[in-house]
Structures are given as C-alpha cells and as structure tokens.
PDB file of C-alpha atoms in Angstrom:
ATOM      1  CA  MET A   1      31.521  25.781  18.266  1.00 67.00           C
ATOM      2  CA  PRO A   2      33.670  22.778  17.271  1.00 65.00           C
ATOM      3  CA  PRO A   3      33.588  21.637  13.641  1.00 69.00           C
ATOM      4  CA  LEU A   4      31.206  18.843  12.737  1.00 68.00           C
ATOM      5  CA  SER A   5      32.810  15.476  12.200  1.00 68.00           C
ATOM      6  CA  LYS A   6      31.753  13.100   9.488  1.00 73.00           C
ATOM      7  CA  SER A   7      30.201   9.967  10.885  1.00 68.00           C
ATOM      8  CA  PRO A   8      29.928   6.754   8.893  1.00 70.00           C
ATOM      9  CA  THR A   9      26.697   6.056   7.057  1.00 70.00           C
ATOM     10  CA  PRO A  10      24.500   3.698   9.117  1.00 63.00           C
ATOM     11  CA  GLN A  11      24.297   0.176   7.732  1.00 66.00           C
ATOM     12  CA  ALA A  12      21.485  -2.340   8.168  1.00 59.00           C
ATOM     13  CA  PRO A  13      22.395  -5.174  10.529  1.00 60.00           C
ATOM     14  CA  LEU A  14      23.157  -8.485   8.839  1.00 63.00           C
ATOM     15  CA  GLY A  15      20.172 -10.818   8.910  1.00 62.00           C
ATOM     16  CA  GLY A  16      17.966  -8.027  10.232  1.00 63.00           C
ATOM     17  CA  SER A  17      14.614  -6.751   9.129  1.00 64.00           C
ATOM     18  CA  GLN A  18      14.118  -5.577   5.558  1.00 72.00           C
ATOM     19  CA  ALA A  19      11.843  -2.756   6.744  1.00 75.00           C
ATOM     20  CA  GLN A  20      12.418   0.682   5.249  1.00 87.00           C
ATOM     21  CA  VAL A  21      10.881   2.481   8.245  1.00 90.00           C
ATOM     22  CA  MET A  22      10.910   1.736  11.964  1.00 90.00           C
ATOM     23  CA  ILE A  23       7.973   3.075  13.964  1.00 92.00           C
ATOM     24  CA  ILE A  24       8.636   3.614  17.653  1.00 93.00           C
ATOM     25  CA  GLY A  25       5.424   3.201  19.633  1.00 88.00           C
ATOM     26  CA  ALA A  26       2.439   0.961  18.978  1.00 86.00           C
ATOM     27  CA  GLY A  27      -0.263   3.333  20.162  1.00 92.00           C
ATOM     28  CA  ILE A  28      -3.022   4.695  17.943  1.00 94.00           C
ATOM     29  CA  SER A  29      -0.663   7.047  16.082  1.00 94.00           C
ATOM     30  CA  GLY A  30       2.038   4.431  15.541  1.00 93.00           C
ATOM     31  CA  LEU A  31      -0.432   1.880  14.221  1.00 93.00           C
ATOM     32  CA  ALA A  32      -2.083   4.495  11.989  1.00 94.00           C
ATOM     33  CA  ALA A  33       1.337   5.416  10.606  1.00 93.00           C
ATOM     34  CA  ALA A  34       2.113   1.738   9.934  1.00 93.00           C
ATOM     35  CA  ARG A  35      -1.203   1.281   8.142  1.00 94.00           C
ATOM     36  CA  GLU A  36      -0.638   4.363   5.982  1.00 94.00           C
ATOM     37  CA  LEU A  37       2.888   3.267   5.086  1.00 92.00           C
ATOM     38  CA  ASN A  38       1.627  -0.226   4.228  1.00 93.00           C
ATOM     39  CA  SER A  39      -1.041   1.258   1.961  1.00 94.00           C
ATOM     40  CA  GLN A  40       1.741   3.083   0.096  1.00 92.00           C
ATOM     41  CA  GLY A  41       3.802  -0.102  -0.242  1.00 91.00           C
ATOM     42  CA  ILE A  42       6.471   0.985   2.245  1.00 90.00           C
ATOM     43  CA  LYS A  43       7.792  -1.830   4.440  1.00 90.00           C
ATOM     44  CA  ASN A  44       7.796  -0.952   8.128  1.00 92.00           C
ATOM     45  CA  ILE A  45       8.200  -2.444  11.564  1.00 91.00           C
ATOM     46  CA  VAL A  46       6.428  -1.293  14.729  1.00 91.00           C
TER      47      VAL A  46
END
C-alpha cells in the first residue's frame, strides 16, 4: 500500500456561506437534522 500523502486543509470559499455544517438532501431526515442543529445553535445549510 502506498504511503498516505498530506493534503492541504480545506478552506471556506471567499464570500461563501458561514454555515458550520452542510446537509446533503432535503428529505425528512435532512430537514430533521437541520432543525436539530438549529436548536443547538449550529449554523447549517441544506
């Protein structure tokens, strides 16, 4: 197995969202997750 390489730490895009969490999918589970995160004060985007 080849050695793991170090990749750069991801950076937020300039002028992008200030969300701390991105939720992929706006079905029942995604919306429930967004609601729970909001209730805990965690910014998110669906």
